[in-house]
């Protein structure tokens, strides 16, 4: 029972460290999230070249892009020229 406060303090510290890592990752993605959909679409079009479709992964590139985040998934799903 006397170990419980120390254990709780350790768990709180670990959660704080995880929260900080998440915040840093979120900050890294922020500039990308501010790009207009049209610009992201053009970037995606350059990424999805017919000759390079399956060089690095067995999955189609639009599917790979759609797994990044909800914004990218929506953009890929509703942009027919990416498929």
C-alpha positions as semicolon CSV with decimal commas, in nm:
position;residue;x (nm);y (nm);z (nm)
1;X;0,000;0,000;0,000
2;X;0,289;0,237;0,075
3;X;0,417;0,186;-0,282
4;X;0,093;0,311;-0,435
5;X;0,176;0,687;-0,426
6;X;0,514;0,623;-0,590
7;X;0,354;0,405;-0,854
8;X;0,090;0,668;-0,925
9;X;0,357;0,939;-0,954
10;X;0,548;0,724;-1,202
11;X;0,235;0,660;-1,409
12;X;0,152;1,032;-1,414
13;X;0,507;1,112;-1,527
14;X;0,484;0,854;-1,807
15;X;0,150;0,997;-1,920
16;X;0,293;1,348;-1,919
17;X;0,585;1,228;-2,133
18;X;0,346;1,060;-2,380
19;X;0,135;1,375;-2,394
20;X;0,446;1,579;-2,475
21;X;0,545;1,338;-2,755
22;X;0,196;1,361;-2,904
23;X;0,207;1,741;-2,886
24;X;0,543;1,746;-3,067
25;X;0,412;1,516;-3,340
26;X;0,100;1,728;-3,377
27;X;0,314;2,040;-3,418
28;X;0,515;1,871;-3,691
29;X;0,197;1,798;-3,887
30;X;0,038;2,141;-3,842
31;X;0,191;2,308;-4,151
32;X;0,075;2,020;-4,371
33;X;-0,279;2,049;-4,236
34;X;-0,294;2,414;-4,343
35;X;-0,228;2,337;-4,709
36;X;-0,532;2,388;-4,932
37;X;-0,692;2,072;-5,069
38;X;-0,597;2,173;-5,425
39;X;-0,228;2,190;-5,334
40;X;-0,239;1,857;-5,151
41;X;-0,408;1,702;-5,453
42;X;-0,126;1,822;-5,679
43;X;0,132;1,681;-5,438
44;X;-0,056;1,352;-5,429
45;X;-0,075;1,344;-5,809
46;X;0,303;1,375;-5,826
47;X;0,336;1,094;-5,573
48;X;0,102;0,865;-5,765
49;X;0,283;0,814;-6,093
50;X;0,174;0,515;-6,303
51;X;0,530;0,383;-6,337
52;X;0,595;0,403;-5,963
53;X;0,259;0,267;-5,854
54;X;0,391;-0,048;-5,686
55;X;0,764;0,000;-5,649
56;X;0,777;0,031;-5,273
57;X;0,463;-0,131;-5,145
58;X;0,206;-0,383;-5,257
59;X;-0,081;-0,144;-5,174
60;X;-0,193;0,112;-5,430
61;X;-0,054;0,453;-5,345
62;X;-0,394;0,623;-5,304
63;X;-0,474;0,365;-5,039
64;X;-0,145;0,436;-4,861
65;X;-0,218;0,810;-4,862
66;X;-0,567;0,753;-4,726
67;X;-0,421;0,582;-4,418
68;X;-0,233;0,892;-4,299
69;X;-0,519;1,087;-4,142
70;X;-0,890;1,162;-4,183
71;X;-0,822;1,475;-4,390
72;X;-0,607;1,284;-4,639
73;X;-0,854;0,993;-4,648
74;X;-1,139;1,229;-4,739
75;X;-0,929;1,406;-5,000
76;X;-0,825;1,077;-5,163
77;X;-1,176;0,931;-5,153
78;X;-1,337;1,237;-5,310
79;X;-1,072;1,307;-5,576
80;X;-1,139;1,067;-5,866
81;X;-0,826;1,163;-6,061
82;X;-0,612;1,015;-5,782
83;X;-0,751;0,672;-5,866
